[in-house]
Amino acid sequence: MLTPSLSDFVDKLLVLERSLRQPDSAAEALGFLEKLLITVDTAPVLLSYVDSAGRYRFCNQAYERWFGEKREFLLGRSVQEVLGEIGYEGVRGAIQAALSGQRVHFEREMLYRDGGRRLVRVDYVPHVLPEGRVAGFVAMVEDVTELRQGERASRMAEALRESEERLRLALTSTQLGIWELEPRTGERRWDGRCRELFGLPPGEAPVSQESFLACLHPEDRTCVEAAMTAACDPGGDGCYQAEYRTVDSRGRVVRWLASHGQAYFDEQRRLVRCVGTVRDITVSRRAHLRVERLYAMSSALSQALLPEDVARVVVREGAAALEALSASLALVDVEGTTFELSAAHGFPEGVLDERWQRFPIDTPVMFREAVRTGRSVLYGNLEAFLLDYPEQAGSPALLGRAFAALPLRVRGAVIGAFGLSFEHEREFSPEDLQFMEALGQQCAVAIERSRFYAAERQARAEAEQLRDRLAAESTLLETVLKQLPVGVVIAEPGGRLVRSSAAIETIWGHSFVPSTGISEYGVYKGYHPDGRPYAPEEWPLSRSLLHGETVVREPVTIIRPDASRRQIDVSSTLVRDAAGRPVAGVAVSTDVTQHHELREALRREGEVRERLLGIVSHDLRNPLQAISTASQLLLSSPAPLTAPQRKWVARIRMSVLRMDRLIRDLLDFVRVRQGGTLPIQRQPMSLEEVGRTAVDELQAAHPQRQLLLETRGETRGEWDPERLIQLLGNLLSNALTHGAEGAPIHVRMNGEGAQVVLEVANQGIPIPPELLPRIFEPFTRASGGGNALKGVGLGLFIVYEIVAAHGGHIDVSSSAEGGTVFRVRLPRMSSA
């Protein structure tokens, strides 16, 4: 058998070729291996590479010495041509076995084509590609007779050391680590580079299976063990391949490694050795993972449409992509004064309470600096973070040992920030920052897109609501126009009549006549109150459309097709939109024929009634005047009257005075109802004198009651004395009628201001609250019961009109505690 060192060398050479080969480069596999074999060109044994077609692709210098020919003449020729028919028959079976993927070893005497015989030891090592296809084999042939010569053995060892040194230099240049597994003990022997990649100190001590697994990420240990078990299976191809993460003593991921190896078996398929390489693929693996995470983020964001959904995806997928402990997203409000927390991930329940949902933009947090500067804010450890934000110490919302805040920028404007915390301290490399900022940009674009979508969705919903509302309003308009008792005509701003209500036909006696413009309005026949016909441009609707005029209840006489006349009121206006642009003209026709007829009938009836009242009031006053004069003569007669006679005469006189007031009130009521106001004759006077006259007159008529007059200040002004006596008489009569019998009636006058205040107060049953708002209306009386007001109900109405004629004001208050008080305010002078 060949020297173990040379055999190991060839095994490592094949593993190296598999480790360095790039994916999808099988076509160059043979040439690449040939380049590696050049490193052993001076080996003292026959070393060659035979492809799957049985032709030499490489042979070292020893072939020239053995066969006496330049190796250029050997390359490309078949083994059969080089060895000859006899020599080839001796190795045919071994070559076929090697090309089927079996490792072959044999020792025999070979007969070459030149007739020479040599005792050789031969190893055929198959070259198996990753997809399982055998590309060829490496042939190592040794003349064992020369092994007895020490000088030859020394030269072989020296050549082998030289070859191994070349291999070492090749491995160093490729940054590969070499490992070897001892099947019996399970221990691994690692070179310096391999120990460096796994974070172990330099040395030559074997590495146990437990130590090896301890260097791996817990999630990767099972798959690594499974790959090694499969490679060591005698029924397999012996190929080992795995990718895994290494961790430090604190469990942090240090790097990604890719390992390739080959297991070798003897003739009985017993595992004899396993060698392989390991290389650092951290950069490419992380780049690949970041591409996958960006794709995963893009895929998730593409399915989120609304801002709240996008925010949740951003914090969830962003935390996963960056391997963060927690993530939060805060956006700046429209005014630019407040942060609004849109979503958070990884925080304990209840930590982000109400105060963190919305907070001022100048709050001392990383978000503020990221938005203010537009740059990423990074803290590799907790101590550096607390130097800038000491108030956050001890906060339950402060998680992790490293922190970052990324500005979310869209079209040059920062719309918010994306905050992250990491479980362990870390250094943010330029690649890390570039990846985070790319992720932040992707999030910002997605958020802006979701805002546009939400705005478009809201606009679409509002448009649909508007359309539904317009449809409903159109339906309602049609229903209203069909049932509206007045005639409605709608015209476009240019004058085209477009729509009318059903009542148009009833009012005008003919159906609605559309028109293209104002000039065609002549089809509608109408006349002014003076009998002049309406020209098309004179109609109220025409004036509204042409001049913007608003017409209210303009009287129009129309003549219908049946020659009947109708009286209508026409109103019109120009309708404008929110911007003030004309959108339509509307005219409303109301048939007031019956109203006119009824009003005329009522007018005639009122004239007759009021004339009758005037006549009655005037005719009643003549006999009353005679009775009043007779009673006065009786009281002043020289012949003394008896006490009963005097009493009867006094009663007659009191009744005459009362009837005179009633008649006067009726006459005043008629005058007011005829549309006028009470006539007054202003003159300088004293309200105190008028009040004393009224009090004395009623005191004489009611000697059993107590009437008290109180004055303060100046009570002079310009008023009508007769009307004020009438006012006081009505108020005092009301107090005498409804006040308590034993309680005095107070008349108070206060003339200290620009006006004189007159009050008439009495005790007694208060006026019902529901009656107070209409106490001054004519014929107002209570419905009955102990609180019912007495009289015909004109006295307070006349009082109100007298006060109004003087430009004054009257009010009333009534309660059981304070009694009933009528308060009159009279300006001293006329304001006209």
Tab-separated table of N, CA and C in Angstrom, residues 82 121 160 189 198 244 256 291 324 399 484 494 506 538 543 680 719 795:
chain	number	residue	atom	x	y	z
A	82	VAL	N	-1.434	3.396	-23.404
A	82	VAL	CA	-0.181	3.621	-22.674
A	82	VAL	C	0.381	2.322	-22.114
A	121	ARG	N	2.394	-1.311	-6.298
A	121	ARG	CA	1.212	-1.139	-5.430
A	121	ARG	C	0.388	0.021	-6.005
A	160	LEU	N	7.342	14.587	-0.530
A	160	LEU	CA	6.000	14.673	0.051
A	160	LEU	C	5.874	15.895	0.931
A	189	ARG	N	-9.156	16.516	14.798
A	189	ARG	CA	-7.897	17.261	14.797
A	189	ARG	C	-8.079	18.455	13.864
A	198	PHE	N	-13.497	28.495	14.845
A	198	PHE	CA	-14.397	28.051	15.912
A	198	PHE	C	-14.158	28.791	17.223
A	244	TYR	N	-23.519	25.953	9.185
A	244	TYR	CA	-24.002	26.141	10.550
A	244	TYR	C	-23.404	27.415	11.127
A	256	TRP	N	-20.997	32.375	10.359
A	256	TRP	CA	-21.517	31.227	9.622
A	256	TRP	C	-20.345	30.482	8.976
A	291	VAL	N	-31.208	39.474	2.148
A	291	VAL	CA	-32.050	39.507	0.944
A	291	VAL	C	-33.351	38.754	1.196
A	324	ALA	N	-34.007	41.700	16.373
A	324	ALA	CA	-34.129	42.638	17.482
A	324	ALA	C	-34.994	42.053	18.577
A	399	LEU	N	-35.724	47.963	27.167
A	399	LEU	CA	-35.356	46.558	27.031
A	399	LEU	C	-34.041	46.446	26.262
A	484	LEU	N	-95.912	67.713	-3.576
A	484	LEU	CA	-95.865	69.081	-3.074
A	484	LEU	C	-97.112	69.851	-3.519
A	494	GLY	N	-78.669	78.866	-17.498
A	494	GLY	CA	-78.927	79.507	-18.788
A	494	GLY	C	-80.386	79.747	-19.069
A	506	THR	N	-101.946	71.507	-11.936
A	506	THR	CA	-103.169	71.857	-11.211
A	506	THR	C	-103.328	73.365	-11.120
A	538	GLU	N	-89.614	89.434	-17.502
A	538	GLU	CA	-90.143	90.046	-16.284
A	538	GLU	C	-90.543	89.016	-15.234
A	543	ARG	N	-85.791	87.145	-13.625
A	543	ARG	CA	-85.002	88.163	-12.911
A	543	ARG	C	-83.971	87.518	-11.995
A	680	ILE	N	-101.682	108.654	21.612
A	680	ILE	CA	-101.331	109.281	22.894
A	680	ILE	C	-101.021	110.746	22.626
A	719	TRP	N	-95.697	112.384	29.066
A	719	TRP	CA	-96.555	111.228	28.820
A	719	TRP	C	-97.988	111.720	28.562
A	795	GLY	N	-108.128	94.137	30.002
A	795	GLY	CA	-107.459	95.173	30.803
A	795	GLY	C	-105.955	95.135	30.666
